[in-house]
């Protein structure tokens, strides 16, 4: 069983479309994250949720909206997709909202906007 | 200055070599430090935490130098399977939930 699973794994879509990426973790963790890794491989945090509450919202366009229906799920909805949104998006989770805690990553969603 | 800086490499070494990477961080209040490994087109995975006293896990040794604000990763007797990108991660105590990743150091171990 995959600990942190994301769907879809690949997503190709046209500019202007709206798309969602789903993430689920079965580890019983309290904290979940979304990271973006661009073509230069830089991994940047976008959002962090602890017990379904938004804790961190980095400088991300408001076209990106995370939704956490419960502790095990953190979905990412993107409106009006732009070419620059093309990247790999990683969901992750950690046991608690604490700096010493290991993060477990999903396999990533490779988004290509054309 | 970036919060976390790594030499991007690439480091190309022969099998059996010893290789070391450094990672510098800018905020002296940083509390937690990790090394993650990311294989090509895969997700990052924790390699090891870095403790104040330094720690070792098999062929891998991690050290922290708070005075100079850097952490290091030493790999002894490199294997082909060590080829990957190594990401340094730093966390502040007041920013729990936000870990800053370095841009990674790419290692290629050749036969």
GROMACS .gro file of C-alpha atoms in nm:
model
  225
    1UNK     CA    1   0.000   0.000   0.000
    2UNK     CA    2   0.141   0.336  -0.100
    3UNK     CA    3   0.181   0.564   0.202
    4UNK     CA    4   0.125   0.892   0.018
    5UNK     CA    5  -0.054   0.863  -0.312
    6UNK     CA    6  -0.126   1.131  -0.568
    7UNK     CA    7  -0.344   1.124  -0.874
    8UNK     CA    8  -0.298   1.172  -1.157
    9UNK     CA    9   0.067   1.091  -1.210
   10UNK     CA   10   0.075   1.280  -1.540
   11UNK     CA   11  -0.145   1.569  -1.645
   12UNK     CA   12  -0.130   1.746  -1.979
   13UNK     CA   13  -0.373   2.030  -2.027
   14UNK     CA   14  -0.424   2.351  -2.219
   15UNK     CA   15  -0.371   2.701  -2.090
   16UNK     CA   16  -0.674   2.846  -1.923
   17UNK     CA   17  -0.812   2.515  -1.802
   18UNK     CA   18  -0.890   2.431  -1.440
   19UNK     CA   19  -0.748   2.109  -1.296
   20UNK     CA   20  -0.722   1.928  -0.965
   21UNK     CA   21  -0.462   1.698  -0.816
   22UNK     CA   22  -0.562   1.464  -0.537
   23UNK     CA   23  -0.349   1.344  -0.249
   24UNK     CA   24  -0.417   1.088   0.018
   25UNK     CA   25  -0.199   0.955   0.298
   26UNK     CA   26  -0.267   0.640   0.497
   27UNK     CA   27  -0.001   0.700   0.761
   28UNK     CA   28  -0.227   0.869   1.013
   29UNK     CA   29  -0.019   1.186   0.990
   30UNK     CA   30  -0.141   1.523   1.111
   31UNK     CA   31   0.041   1.743   0.862
   32UNK     CA   32   0.029   1.754   0.485
   33UNK     CA   33   0.207   1.967   0.227
   34UNK     CA   34   0.219   2.064  -0.135
   35UNK     CA   35   0.556   2.128  -0.298
   36UNK     CA   36   0.639   2.244  -0.649
   37UNK     CA   37   0.952   2.130  -0.829
   38UNK     CA   38   1.027   2.325  -1.142
   39UNK     CA   39   1.235   2.232  -1.446
   40UNK     CA   40   1.554   2.333  -1.265
   41UNK     CA   41   1.467   2.083  -0.992
   42UNK     CA   42   1.414   2.348  -0.724
   43UNK     CA   43   1.172   2.215  -0.464
   44UNK     CA   44   0.961   2.486  -0.303
   45UNK     CA   45   0.689   2.456  -0.045
   46UNK     CA   46   0.350   2.592  -0.146
   47UNK     CA   47   0.113   2.502   0.137
   48UNK     CA   48   0.116   2.325   0.469
   49UNK     CA   49  -0.188   2.195   0.654
   50UNK     CA   50  -0.201   2.072   1.011
   51UNK     CA   51  -0.512   1.887   1.122
   52UNK     CA   52  -0.702   2.021   0.819
   53UNK     CA   53  -0.606   2.381   0.895
   54UNK     CA   54  -0.392   2.591   0.666
   55UNK     CA   55  -0.067   2.672   0.843
   56UNK     CA   56   0.161   2.791   0.567
   57UNK     CA   57   0.071   2.963   0.246
   58UNK     CA   58   0.379   3.070   0.062
   59UNK     CA   59   0.372   3.330  -0.209
   60UNK     CA   60   0.156   3.132  -0.443
   61UNK     CA   61  -0.092   3.284  -0.691
   62UNK     CA   62  -0.447   3.263  -0.566
   63UNK     CA   63  -0.525   3.053  -0.871
   64UNK     CA   64  -0.393   2.771  -0.652
   65UNK     CA   65  -0.637   2.661  -0.385
   66UNK     CA   66  -0.571   2.370  -0.151
   67UNK     CA   67  -0.860   2.183   0.007
   68UNK     CA   68  -0.834   1.945   0.299
   69UNK     CA   69  -1.164   1.759   0.354
   70UNK     CA   70  -1.003   1.553   0.632
   71UNK     CA   71  -0.661   1.486   0.780
   72UNK     CA   72  -0.586   1.213   0.527
   73UNK     CA   73  -0.651   1.421   0.217
   74UNK     CA   74  -0.509   1.738   0.072
   75UNK     CA   75  -0.616   1.826  -0.280
   76UNK     CA   76  -0.481   2.103  -0.498
   77UNK     CA   77  -0.705   2.289  -0.740
   78UNK     CA   78  -0.554   2.516  -1.001
   79UNK     CA   79  -0.761   2.766  -1.196
   80UNK     CA   80  -0.674   2.927  -1.529
   81UNK     CA   81  -0.360   2.726  -1.584
   82UNK     CA   82  -0.059   2.908  -1.728
   83UNK     CA   83   0.249   2.780  -1.910
   84UNK     CA   84   0.461   2.864  -1.606
   85UNK     CA   85   0.261   2.624  -1.393
   86UNK     CA   86   0.427   2.333  -1.571
   87UNK     CA   87   0.623   2.147  -1.304
   88UNK     CA   88   0.615   1.841  -1.085
   89UNK     CA   89   0.387   1.882  -0.785
   90UNK     CA   90   0.463   1.671  -0.480
   91UNK     CA   91   0.229   1.604  -0.195
   92UNK     CA   92   0.390   1.507   0.136
   93UNK     CA   93   0.291   1.431   0.492
   94UNK     CA   94   0.457   1.421   0.830
   95UNK     CA   95   0.351   1.283   1.162
   96UNK     CA   96   0.328   1.621   1.328
   97UNK     CA   97   0.387   1.987   1.270
   98UNK     CA   98   0.736   1.987   1.410
   99UNK     CA   99   1.069   2.071   1.252
  100UNK     CA  100   1.225   1.738   1.351
  101UNK     CA  101   0.969   1.531   1.168
  102UNK     CA  102   1.046   1.336   0.853
  103UNK     CA  103   0.833   1.415   0.548
  104UNK     CA  104   0.704   1.135   0.328
  105UNK     CA  105   0.646   1.230  -0.034
  106UNK     CA  106   0.405   1.106  -0.293
  107UNK     CA  107   0.531   1.004  -0.636
  108UNK     CA  108   0.458   1.344  -0.782
  109UNK     CA  109   0.223   1.475  -1.049
  110UNK     CA  110   0.396   1.592  -1.365
  111UNK     CA  111   0.186   1.880  -1.495
  112UNK     CA  112   0.243   2.007  -1.847
  113UNK     CA  113   0.051   2.309  -1.964
  114UNK     CA  114   0.045   2.356  -2.342
  115UNK     CA  115   2.164   3.522   0.016
  116UNK     CA  116   1.961   3.203  -0.017
  117UNK     CA  117   1.836   3.043   0.303
  118UNK     CA  118   1.997   2.712   0.210
  119UNK     CA  119   2.278   2.674  -0.043
  120UNK     CA  120   2.434   2.370  -0.196
  121UNK     CA  121   2.698   2.318  -0.461
  122UNK     CA  122   2.488   2.186  -0.751
  123UNK     CA  123   2.771   1.976  -0.890
  124UNK     CA  124   2.756   1.751  -1.076
  125UNK     CA  125   2.999   1.540  -0.884
  126UNK     CA  126   3.128   1.258  -1.102
  127UNK     CA  127   3.324   1.001  -0.907
  128UNK     CA  128   3.444   0.644  -0.966
  129UNK     CA  129   3.305   0.353  -0.770
  130UNK     CA  130   3.475   0.318  -0.436
  131UNK     CA  131   3.556   0.687  -0.404
  132UNK     CA  132   3.478   0.899  -0.101
  133UNK     CA  133   3.278   1.211  -0.172
  134UNK     CA  134   3.155   1.492   0.051
  135UNK     CA  135   2.890   1.756   0.005
  136UNK     CA  136   2.838   2.070   0.205
  137UNK     CA  137   2.526   2.273   0.262
  138UNK     CA  138   2.526   2.619   0.416
  139UNK     CA  139   2.230   2.786   0.585
  140UNK     CA  140   2.178   3.153   0.657
  141UNK     CA  141   1.963   3.156   0.970
  142UNK     CA  142   2.154   3.080   1.288
  143UNK     CA  143   1.828   2.989   1.464
  144UNK     CA  144   1.782   2.685   1.240
  145UNK     CA  145   1.708   2.383   1.451
  146UNK     CA  146   1.659   2.072   1.241
  147UNK     CA  147   1.866   1.940   0.956
  148UNK     CA  148   1.823   1.654   0.716
  149UNK     CA  149   1.963   1.499   0.404
  150UNK     CA  150   1.714   1.369   0.150
  151UNK     CA  151   1.790   1.171  -0.160
  152UNK     CA  152   1.601   1.212  -0.488
  153UNK     CA  153   1.646   0.969  -0.775
  154UNK     CA  154   1.575   1.084  -1.129
  155UNK     CA  155   1.203   1.138  -1.181
  156UNK     CA  156   1.121   1.011  -0.834
  157UNK     CA  157   1.012   1.166  -0.508
  158UNK     CA  158   1.257   1.279  -0.239
  159UNK     CA  159   1.317   1.033   0.044
  160UNK     CA  160   1.481   1.088   0.379
  161UNK     CA  161   1.840   0.967   0.383
  162UNK     CA  162   1.930   1.073   0.733
  163UNK     CA  163   1.874   1.334   0.999
  164UNK     CA  164   2.172   1.540   1.109
  165UNK     CA  165   2.237   1.557   1.480
  166UNK     CA  166   2.454   1.805   1.667
  167UNK     CA  167   2.702   1.536   1.760
  168UNK     CA  168   2.721   1.402   1.407
  169UNK     CA  169   2.583   1.066   1.306
  170UNK     CA  170   2.671   0.774   1.088
  171UNK     CA  171   2.464   0.522   0.900
  172UNK     CA  172   2.675   0.263   0.724
  173UNK     CA  173   2.876   0.437   0.456
  174UNK     CA  174   2.708   0.771   0.519
  175UNK     CA  175   2.819   1.027   0.777
  176UNK     CA  176   2.639   1.353   0.846
  177UNK     CA  177   2.784   1.638   1.045
  178UNK     CA  178   2.664   1.975   1.167
  179UNK     CA  179   2.884   2.277   1.221
  180UNK     CA  180   2.673   2.541   1.394
  181UNK     CA  181   2.956   2.792   1.425
  182UNK     CA  182   3.006   2.803   1.049
  183UNK     CA  183   2.642   2.724   0.972
  184UNK     CA  184   2.682   2.428   0.748
  185UNK     CA  185   2.602   2.060   0.737
  186UNK     CA  186   2.791   1.797   0.547
  187UNK     CA  187   2.732   1.453   0.404
  188UNK     CA  188   3.019   1.212   0.351
  189UNK     CA  189   2.975   0.900   0.141
  190UNK     CA  190   3.245   0.638   0.164
  191UNK     CA  191   3.306   0.355  -0.082
  192UNK     CA  192   3.062   0.499  -0.338
  193UNK     CA  193   2.835   0.256  -0.519
  194UNK     CA  194   2.671   0.297  -0.857
  195UNK     CA  195   2.338   0.301  -0.674
  196UNK     CA  196   2.443   0.615  -0.484
  197UNK     CA  197   2.392   0.815  -0.805
  198UNK     CA  198   2.115   1.062  -0.722
  199UNK     CA  199   2.051   1.420  -0.620
  200UNK     CA  200   2.111   1.491  -0.252
  201UNK     CA  201   1.894   1.758  -0.096
  202UNK     CA  202   1.983   1.943   0.219
  203UNK     CA  203   1.683   2.043   0.434
  204UNK     CA  204   1.678   2.300   0.712
  205UNK     CA  205   1.396   2.390   0.950
  206UNK     CA  206   1.345   2.675   1.193
  207UNK     CA  207   1.179   2.604   1.528
  208UNK     CA  208   0.930   2.884   1.479
  209UNK     CA  209   0.845   2.778   1.130
  210UNK     CA  210   0.741   2.425   1.197
  211UNK     CA  211   0.571   2.285   0.894
  212UNK     CA  212   0.799   2.473   0.661
  213UNK     CA  213   1.124   2.306   0.579
  214UNK     CA  214   1.353   2.478   0.332
  215UNK     CA  215   1.509   2.254   0.072
  216UNK     CA  216   1.842   2.326  -0.089
  217UNK     CA  217   1.859   2.307  -0.465
  218UNK     CA  218   2.037   1.973  -0.449
  219UNK     CA  219   2.376   1.830  -0.536
  220UNK     CA  220   2.388   1.577  -0.817
  221UNK     CA  221   2.616   1.278  -0.774
  222UNK     CA  222   2.704   1.035  -1.050
  223UNK     CA  223   2.908   0.730  -0.956
  224UNK     CA  224   3.075   0.566  -1.256
  225UNK     CA  225   3.213   0.215  -1.296
   0.00000   0.00000   0.00000
